[in-house]
Each structure stands twice: as structure tokens, then as C-alpha cells.
Amino acid sequence: MDTVKIETLSKALEYIDSHLTDDFSQKDCAKAAMCSLSGLQKLFKYVFHISIGDYVTRRRMTRAARELLGGRSVLDTALDYGYQSAEAFNRAFIRVWGMPPHKYAKSRRFSGLYPKLDFPRKTEYKGEIIMTNKFDITELYDYIRSKEGKYVICFDTCHLDVVNREYGRKAGDAQINECLRRIEEVCEDGMLMFRIGGDEYALVTDSDDPEQVKDIAARALAHNGETVEVDGTVLPVSMRAGALKLSHESCRRYQILFDELASTPSNDPDKFNINA
């Protein structure tokens, strides 16, 4: 991707994140990115595989979820994010989180479903080059570095690309939500979970004991094969996992850390693997 396109998308992402509680306009976003509206829409969809409108909704509902967990009312949160009624907000929230906001606030702890997008990562699988979305976790970098010597358990969703292709993004989103719910169930006090990429998640533990870490991961993986239902279609959901012990080298630079986390759920015999 050339420098001009990278700069255009960087400006668009910054504009979106700084205007989530405003009366958002794609036309104003394109102006801030110094690009035509149609040009920005096409470029955004081509690079990130999501429309600007869908991305804004997902970022808004991610931020809104954090506020609901902080004790804000559904109506006040809805108004903050530009919805004129709780009903309209409820519909948008259910579309992203798969449950109404009042139920979410009572039953969930994790709010980072859709972090700010970063530029896609290029990976190779069975000789095929695959571009996958990645998320910006720079704001967590200092926290993760402070956990040097502790394990991070990294998970990914099995066959998400197949589900997205054959059943649509709504089905894929339901699988992602279910995976995060399973990880959230084993997330204890002193741990932090976050999303790395399209189908990749991390749980920073407070443990340097590989057996304890293996037990935590095994409890999440014990639900492998259990299903979600999307518009009448029943789909099994499984994850695989691996654990990375944070070292001085892995924490030395943000990109090194990110690449280590993203590649941890693998069959590399030199890594501490936990497979289903």
C-alpha cells in the first residue's frame, strides 16, 4: 500500500475515533482525510473489509459497552452516541453484542469487542497469502510490559474465515462473541483480556506457572464444539490456544510484542502450546 493511501486511512481512523460521540458525517471524515467520499468509502472497504458506517457503529457500541459497565444508564449512553431513543440504541447494540444493553450490563465484564483498527497484517497459510485485520493495542503496551515474566494465553477462533465466507459476517461476529464470552468466563481478578485481530484474542495472566496457565486455557477450550445459532443455522464454535511467557526481548518493541502474540496459537514445537 502506498504512502498516500496509508496517510488517508490513518487520518480517517483518527477522525472516526475522535468523533464517536458527535453527529458523525462520512463527508466530514473524507474531508479530514483529504479524499473524496466515494474514494474513501472504496479504499476503506477494500483494505479493512468493512464499510465506514459499520465500523463507526461497532466502535460506538464498544465504547458504549464500557460506559454501561461503569454504571451509566442505557438512555444516557444512547443519547451520548447520537441515538434519539433507547429502542434505536438497543437495536444497534444487539446487532454488535448479540444481546440487549441491560442484559449485557448485568452479565458481562469485557467491553473491548471492537478496538480501533490498525493496518492489516499479511500472513501465509498453506502457501496462500492472507490479509487479516489487526487492532491497535498501543494503549495497553505499557501494562503488558509491566507483566514481564508472566504468561499471556493467546486464543484464536477455528475456521472463522470459512464461516464468514459461507454464512456471512453476522455468523462470524456471533462466533467471535461466543469465543470472547468463554475467555471472559476464565478471566480472574488481576488478568486482562483484549482482542488482537479478527479472530485472535489475548488473556494476560498474573502467573508464571505453566501448569496453572494450562489449566486456565483448558477451561476455556473445554467448550469447544458447543454451538451458536444464527438466523436458524447452528454453528459449532472452537478455539485453539498457546501461551507466551513475556520476556524482555518480546516486550522490547511494540511490533515485536504484537507479532509474538499473534503467532502464539500455533503448532510450533518450541512454543508452549495448548491445543483443543
mmCIF file of C-alpha atoms in Angstrom:
data_model
loop_
_atom_site.group_PDB
_atom_site.id
_atom_site.type_symbol
_atom_site.label_atom_id
_atom_site.label_comp_id
_atom_site.label_asym_id
_atom_site.label_seq_id
_atom_site.Cartn_x
_atom_site.Cartn_y
_atom_site.Cartn_z
ATOM 1 C CA MET A 1 0.000 0.000 0.000
ATOM 2 C CA ASP A 2 1.445 3.386 -0.954
ATOM 3 C CA THR A 3 2.173 6.206 1.495
ATOM 4 C CA VAL A 4 -0.720 8.401 0.331
ATOM 5 C CA LYS A 5 -3.298 5.665 0.970
ATOM 6 C CA ILE A 6 -1.816 4.868 4.380
ATOM 7 C CA GLU A 7 -1.932 8.544 5.330
ATOM 8 C CA THR A 8 -5.517 8.858 4.077
ATOM 9 C CA LEU A 9 -6.711 5.883 6.122
ATOM 10 C CA SER A 10 -4.718 6.960 9.194
ATOM 11 C CA LYS A 11 -6.438 10.353 9.143
ATOM 12 C CA ALA A 12 -9.831 8.705 8.644
ATOM 13 C CA LEU A 13 -9.325 6.329 11.595
ATOM 14 C CA GLU A 14 -8.198 9.194 13.834
ATOM 15 C CA TYR A 15 -11.181 11.313 12.784
ATOM 16 C CA ILE A 16 -13.638 8.498 13.459
ATOM 17 C CA ASP A 17 -12.280 7.739 16.934
ATOM 18 C CA SER A 18 -12.307 11.381 17.966
ATOM 19 C CA HIS A 19 -15.910 11.926 16.772
ATOM 20 C CA LEU A 20 -17.720 8.836 18.059
ATOM 21 C CA THR A 21 -19.991 10.876 20.314
ATOM 22 C CA ASP A 22 -20.583 13.584 17.678
ATOM 23 C CA ASP A 23 -23.138 13.776 14.891
ATOM 24 C CA PHE A 24 -20.810 11.758 12.680
ATOM 25 C CA SER A 25 -20.620 12.591 8.974
ATOM 26 C CA GLN A 26 -18.789 10.432 6.452
ATOM 27 C CA LYS A 27 -18.458 13.511 4.259
ATOM 28 C CA ASP A 28 -16.614 15.371 7.044
ATOM 29 C CA CYS A 29 -14.454 12.290 7.617
ATOM 30 C CA ALA A 30 -13.475 12.248 3.947
ATOM 31 C CA LYS A 31 -12.684 15.968 4.117
ATOM 32 C CA ALA A 32 -10.424 15.406 7.160
ATOM 33 C CA ALA A 33 -8.690 12.593 5.272
ATOM 34 C CA MET A 34 -8.298 14.873 2.208
ATOM 35 C CA CYS A 35 -10.079 12.385 -0.037
ATOM 36 C CA SER A 36 -13.349 12.241 -1.952
ATOM 37 C CA LEU A 37 -16.177 10.499 -0.109
ATOM 38 C CA SER A 38 -16.560 7.761 -2.719
ATOM 39 C CA GLY A 39 -12.770 7.292 -2.835
ATOM 40 C CA LEU A 40 -12.551 6.917 0.948
ATOM 41 C CA GLN A 41 -15.503 4.515 1.075
ATOM 42 C CA LYS A 42 -13.971 2.265 -1.577
ATOM 43 C CA LEU A 43 -10.482 2.380 -0.030
ATOM 44 C CA PHE A 44 -11.788 1.697 3.492
ATOM 45 C CA LYS A 45 -13.858 -1.287 2.356
ATOM 46 C CA TYR A 46 -11.017 -2.669 0.219
ATOM 47 C CA VAL A 47 -8.405 -2.504 2.990
ATOM 48 C CA PHE A 48 -10.480 -3.298 6.088
ATOM 49 C CA HIS A 49 -13.302 -5.403 4.554
ATOM 50 C CA ILE A 50 -15.929 -3.347 6.381
ATOM 51 C CA SER A 51 -17.875 -0.209 5.474
ATOM 52 C CA ILE A 52 -17.219 3.073 7.266
ATOM 53 C CA GLY A 53 -20.773 3.036 8.643
ATOM 54 C CA ASP A 54 -20.436 -0.471 10.094
ATOM 55 C CA TYR A 55 -17.056 0.380 11.606
ATOM 56 C CA VAL A 56 -18.440 3.519 13.283
ATOM 57 C CA THR A 57 -21.344 1.535 14.751
ATOM 58 C CA ARG A 58 -19.013 -1.148 16.116
ATOM 59 C CA ARG A 59 -16.658 1.398 17.652
ATOM 60 C CA ARG A 60 -19.584 3.280 19.189
ATOM 61 C CA MET A 61 -21.092 0.129 20.682
ATOM 62 C CA THR A 62 -17.679 -0.898 22.047
ATOM 63 C CA ARG A 63 -17.251 2.460 23.779
ATOM 64 C CA ALA A 64 -20.892 2.412 24.898
ATOM 65 C CA ALA A 65 -20.408 -1.031 26.474
ATOM 66 C CA ARG A 66 -17.557 0.331 28.592
ATOM 67 C CA GLU A 67 -19.803 3.126 29.845
ATOM 68 C CA LEU A 68 -22.630 0.729 30.659
ATOM 69 C CA LEU A 69 -20.223 -1.353 32.748
ATOM 70 C CA GLY A 70 -19.276 1.886 34.509
ATOM 71 C CA GLY A 71 -22.883 2.324 35.653
ATOM 72 C CA ARG A 72 -24.313 4.743 33.077
ATOM 73 C CA SER A 73 -27.959 4.330 32.159
ATOM 74 C CA VAL A 74 -28.958 2.935 28.780
ATOM 75 C CA LEU A 75 -30.807 6.134 27.836
ATOM 76 C CA ASP A 76 -27.939 8.477 28.774
ATOM 77 C CA THR A 77 -25.479 6.279 26.875
ATOM 78 C CA ALA A 78 -27.801 6.150 23.857
ATOM 79 C CA LEU A 79 -28.078 9.951 23.746
ATOM 80 C CA ASP A 80 -24.298 10.362 24.067
ATOM 81 C CA TYR A 81 -23.775 8.237 20.963
ATOM 82 C CA GLY A 82 -26.326 10.033 18.811
ATOM 83 C CA TYR A 83 -29.372 7.790 19.253
ATOM 84 C CA GLN A 84 -32.633 9.640 19.842
ATOM 85 C CA SER A 85 -34.302 6.727 21.616
ATOM 86 C CA ALA A 86 -33.322 3.756 23.753
ATOM 87 C CA GLU A 87 -35.059 1.490 21.211
ATOM 88 C CA ALA A 88 -32.796 2.546 18.335
ATOM 89 C CA PHE A 89 -29.750 2.180 20.573
ATOM 90 C CA ASN A 90 -30.930 -1.279 21.685
ATOM 91 C CA ARG A 91 -31.178 -2.454 18.067
ATOM 92 C CA ALA A 92 -27.644 -1.265 17.274
ATOM 93 C CA PHE A 93 -26.271 -2.767 20.489
ATOM 94 C CA ILE A 94 -27.880 -6.166 19.867
ATOM 95 C CA ARG A 95 -26.514 -6.167 16.308
ATOM 96 C CA VAL A 96 -22.959 -5.805 17.660
ATOM 97 C CA TRP A 97 -23.081 -7.606 21.023
ATOM 98 C CA GLY A 98 -25.841 -10.156 20.391
ATOM 99 C CA MET A 99 -27.806 -9.116 23.497
ATOM 100 C CA PRO A 100 -29.657 -6.011 24.751
ATOM 101 C CA PRO A 101 -27.642 -3.460 26.745
ATOM 102 C CA HIS A 102 -29.440 -4.021 30.071
ATOM 103 C CA LYS A 103 -28.675 -7.765 29.906
ATOM 104 C CA TYR A 104 -25.074 -7.051 28.882
ATOM 105 C CA ALA A 105 -24.527 -4.717 31.852
ATOM 106 C CA LYS A 106 -25.710 -7.428 34.267
ATOM 107 C CA SER A 107 -23.874 -10.408 32.793
ATOM 108 C CA ARG A 108 -20.628 -9.258 31.146
ATOM 109 C CA ARG A 109 -17.322 -7.660 32.166
ATOM 110 C CA PHE A 110 -15.462 -7.393 28.866
ATOM 111 C CA SER A 111 -16.079 -4.324 26.693
ATOM 112 C CA GLY A 112 -13.241 -4.354 24.137
ATOM 113 C CA LEU A 113 -15.105 -6.166 21.359
ATOM 114 C CA TYR A 114 -14.026 -3.835 18.566
ATOM 115 C CA PRO A 115 -10.870 -1.803 19.314
ATOM 116 C CA LYS A 116 -9.574 0.823 16.919
ATOM 117 C CA LEU A 117 -8.419 -0.711 13.653
ATOM 118 C CA ASP A 118 -4.765 -0.808 12.690
ATOM 119 C CA PHE A 119 -3.426 -1.680 9.261
ATOM 120 C CA PRO A 120 -3.947 -5.298 8.155
ATOM 121 C CA ARG A 121 -1.340 -7.948 8.740
ATOM 122 C CA LYS A 122 -0.094 -10.192 5.939
ATOM 123 C CA THR A 123 0.203 -13.883 6.835
ATOM 124 C CA GLU A 124 0.822 -17.047 4.840
ATOM 125 C CA TYR A 125 -1.200 -20.228 5.274
ATOM 126 C CA LYS A 126 -0.568 -23.334 3.160
ATOM 127 C CA GLY A 127 1.176 -21.223 0.546
ATOM 128 C CA GLU A 128 -1.651 -18.666 0.348
ATOM 129 C CA ILE A 129 -1.146 -15.001 1.324
ATOM 130 C CA ILE A 130 -3.932 -13.861 3.651
ATOM 131 C CA MET A 131 -4.601 -10.277 4.756
ATOM 132 C CA THR A 132 -6.231 -10.107 8.187
ATOM 133 C CA ASN A 133 -7.405 -7.122 10.196
ATOM 134 C CA LYS A 134 -5.427 -6.213 13.298
ATOM 135 C CA PHE A 135 -6.296 -3.893 16.157
ATOM 136 C CA ASP A 136 -4.362 -1.083 17.765
ATOM 137 C CA ILE A 137 -3.282 -2.180 21.272
ATOM 138 C CA THR A 138 -0.665 0.543 21.800
ATOM 139 C CA GLU A 139 -2.587 1.917 24.792
ATOM 140 C CA LEU A 140 -2.062 -1.463 26.528
ATOM 141 C CA TYR A 141 1.638 -1.717 25.707
ATOM 142 C CA ASP A 142 2.969 -0.299 28.990
ATOM 143 C CA TYR A 143 0.642 -2.519 31.012
ATOM 144 C CA ILE A 144 1.710 -5.652 29.124
ATOM 145 C CA ARG A 145 5.399 -4.749 29.538
ATOM 146 C CA SER A 146 4.835 -4.492 33.301
ATOM 147 C CA LYS A 147 3.872 -8.187 33.254
ATOM 148 C CA GLU A 148 7.306 -9.380 32.108
ATOM 149 C CA GLY A 149 7.860 -12.937 33.338
ATOM 150 C CA LYS A 150 4.131 -13.735 33.328
ATOM 151 C CA TYR A 151 2.230 -15.764 30.742
ATOM 152 C CA VAL A 152 -0.168 -14.445 28.110
ATOM 153 C CA ILE A 153 -2.637 -17.009 26.780
ATOM 154 C CA CYS A 154 -3.456 -16.354 23.137
ATOM 155 C CA PHE A 155 -6.553 -17.813 21.505
ATOM 156 C CA ASP A 156 -7.951 -17.811 18.010
ATOM 157 C CA THR A 157 -11.243 -18.944 16.507
ATOM 158 C CA CYS A 158 -11.042 -22.019 14.326
ATOM 159 C CA HIS A 159 -12.262 -21.654 10.718
ATOM 160 C CA LEU A 160 -13.662 -18.125 11.122
ATOM 161 C CA ASP A 161 -12.736 -17.246 7.533
ATOM 162 C CA VAL A 162 -14.817 -20.207 6.298
ATOM 163 C CA VAL A 163 -17.806 -19.142 8.415
ATOM 164 C CA ASN A 164 -17.564 -15.532 7.180
ATOM 165 C CA ARG A 165 -17.370 -16.711 3.593
ATOM 166 C CA GLU A 166 -20.105 -19.357 3.696
ATOM 167 C CA TYR A 167 -22.543 -17.948 6.268
ATOM 168 C CA GLY A 168 -21.780 -14.219 6.323
ATOM 169 C CA ARG A 169 -20.248 -11.715 8.724
ATOM 170 C CA LYS A 170 -23.204 -11.884 11.110
ATOM 171 C CA ALA A 171 -22.419 -15.549 11.765
ATOM 172 C CA GLY A 172 -18.726 -14.760 12.139
ATOM 173 C CA ASP A 173 -19.497 -11.982 14.626
ATOM 174 C CA ALA A 174 -21.619 -14.411 16.662
ATOM 175 C CA GLN A 175 -18.690 -16.833 16.820
ATOM 176 C CA ILE A 176 -16.317 -14.058 17.915
ATOM 177 C CA ASN A 177 -18.743 -13.000 20.644
ATOM 178 C CA GLU A 178 -19.018 -16.578 21.881
ATOM 179 C CA CYS A 179 -15.233 -17.031 21.971
ATOM 180 C CA LEU A 180 -14.801 -13.838 23.959
ATOM 181 C CA ARG A 181 -17.553 -14.911 26.360
ATOM 182 C CA ARG A 182 -15.737 -18.219 27.000
ATOM 183 C CA ILE A 183 -12.438 -16.429 27.661
ATOM 184 C CA GLU A 184 -14.219 -13.919 29.881
ATOM 185 C CA GLU A 185 -15.540 -16.795 31.997
ATOM 186 C CA VAL A 186 -11.998 -17.843 32.955
ATOM 187 C CA CYS A 187 -10.684 -14.290 33.331
ATOM 188 C CA GLU A 188 -9.950 -13.767 37.015
ATOM 189 C CA ASP A 189 -9.055 -10.709 39.076
ATOM 190 C CA GLY A 190 -5.608 -9.449 38.097
ATOM 191 C CA MET A 191 -5.985 -10.609 34.479
ATOM 192 C CA LEU A 192 -6.623 -8.532 31.376
ATOM 193 C CA MET A 193 -8.210 -9.754 28.148
ATOM 194 C CA PHE A 194 -8.235 -7.954 24.820
ATOM 195 C CA ARG A 195 -8.723 -8.577 21.127
ATOM 196 C CA ILE A 196 -5.667 -8.637 18.849
ATOM 197 C CA GLY A 197 -7.125 -9.240 15.395
ATOM 198 C CA GLY A 198 -10.127 -10.544 13.516
ATOM 199 C CA ASP A 199 -10.066 -13.968 15.173
ATOM 200 C CA GLU A 200 -7.297 -13.561 17.766
ATOM 201 C CA TYR A 201 -7.584 -12.734 21.464
ATOM 202 C CA ALA A 202 -5.190 -12.498 24.404
ATOM 203 C CA LEU A 203 -5.527 -13.050 28.138
ATOM 204 C CA VAL A 204 -2.699 -11.571 30.227
ATOM 205 C CA THR A 205 -2.424 -13.700 33.354
ATOM 206 C CA ASP A 206 -0.683 -12.907 36.612
ATOM 207 C CA SER A 207 1.021 -16.306 36.658
ATOM 208 C CA ASP A 208 4.467 -17.649 35.823
ATOM 209 C CA ASP A 209 3.358 -21.255 36.443
ATOM 210 C CA PRO A 210 2.871 -23.126 33.137
ATOM 211 C CA GLU A 211 0.597 -25.741 34.712
ATOM 212 C CA GLN A 212 -1.705 -23.106 36.163
ATOM 213 C CA VAL A 213 -1.791 -21.323 32.802
ATOM 214 C CA LYS A 214 -2.526 -24.584 31.005
ATOM 215 C CA ASP A 215 -5.459 -25.168 33.356
ATOM 216 C CA ILE A 216 -6.899 -21.710 32.648
ATOM 217 C CA ALA A 217 -6.710 -22.284 28.900
ATOM 218 C CA ALA A 218 -8.128 -25.798 29.181
ATOM 219 C CA ARG A 219 -11.217 -24.448 30.941
ATOM 220 C CA ALA A 220 -11.899 -22.102 28.023
ATOM 221 C CA LEU A 221 -11.215 -24.820 25.450
ATOM 222 C CA ALA A 222 -13.482 -27.275 27.275
ATOM 223 C CA HIS A 223 -16.419 -25.630 25.463
ATOM 224 C CA ASN A 224 -15.004 -26.433 22.015
ATOM 225 C CA GLY A 225 -17.692 -27.850 19.754
ATOM 226 C CA GLU A 226 -20.549 -26.139 21.579
ATOM 227 C CA THR A 227 -22.735 -24.171 19.189
ATOM 228 C CA VAL A 228 -24.283 -20.794 18.479
ATOM 229 C CA GLU A 229 -27.444 -20.266 16.447
ATOM 230 C CA VAL A 230 -27.604 -17.504 13.845
ATOM 231 C CA ASP A 231 -30.824 -16.983 11.887
ATOM 232 C CA GLY A 232 -31.764 -20.630 12.291
ATOM 233 C CA THR A 233 -28.304 -22.006 11.419
ATOM 234 C CA VAL A 234 -26.491 -23.879 14.183
ATOM 235 C CA LEU A 235 -22.712 -23.498 14.053
ATOM 236 C CA PRO A 236 -20.080 -25.172 16.250
ATOM 237 C CA VAL A 237 -17.521 -22.853 17.826
ATOM 238 C CA SER A 238 -13.981 -23.952 18.680
ATOM 239 C CA MET A 239 -10.740 -22.216 19.604
ATOM 240 C CA ARG A 240 -7.098 -23.185 19.810
ATOM 241 C CA ALA A 241 -4.627 -21.624 22.214
ATOM 242 C CA GLY A 242 -0.994 -21.147 23.065
ATOM 243 C CA ALA A 243 0.842 -19.421 25.893
ATOM 244 C CA LEU A 244 3.700 -16.941 25.636
ATOM 245 C CA LYS A 245 5.873 -16.060 28.609
ATOM 246 C CA LEU A 246 6.598 -12.364 28.375
ATOM 247 C CA SER A 247 10.343 -11.790 28.119
ATOM 248 C CA HIS A 248 12.499 -8.699 27.909
ATOM 249 C CA GLU A 249 13.016 -9.408 24.206
ATOM 250 C CA SER A 250 9.316 -9.821 23.396
ATOM 251 C CA CYS A 251 8.481 -6.590 25.270
ATOM 252 C CA ARG A 252 11.350 -4.617 23.716
ATOM 253 C CA ARG A 253 9.274 -3.095 20.900
ATOM 254 C CA TYR A 254 5.541 -2.876 20.292
ATOM 255 C CA GLN A 255 5.701 -4.583 16.894
ATOM 256 C CA ILE A 256 7.796 -7.463 18.256
ATOM 257 C CA LEU A 257 5.278 -7.971 21.051
ATOM 258 C CA PHE A 258 2.302 -7.823 18.697
ATOM 259 C CA ASP A 259 3.829 -10.325 16.266
ATOM 260 C CA GLU A 260 4.694 -12.697 19.119
ATOM 261 C CA LEU A 261 1.154 -12.572 20.499
ATOM 262 C CA ALA A 262 -0.466 -13.009 17.093
ATOM 263 C CA SER A 263 1.650 -16.050 16.200
ATOM 264 C CA THR A 264 1.464 -17.856 19.550
ATOM 265 C CA PRO A 265 -1.527 -20.181 18.861
ATOM 266 C CA SER A 266 0.491 -22.391 16.512
ATOM 267 C CA ASN A 267 1.943 -25.864 16.123
ATOM 268 C CA ASP A 268 5.498 -24.642 16.649
ATOM 269 C CA PRO A 269 7.052 -27.251 19.000
ATOM 270 C CA ASP A 270 9.304 -24.583 20.532
ATOM 271 C CA LYS A 271 6.294 -22.710 21.876
ATOM 272 C CA PHE A 272 4.224 -23.606 24.898
ATOM 273 C CA ASN A 273 1.133 -24.843 23.079
ATOM 274 C CA ILE A 274 -2.303 -25.689 24.357
ATOM 275 C CA ASN A 275 -4.415 -27.295 21.662
ATOM 276 C CA ALA A 276 -8.002 -28.499 21.710
#
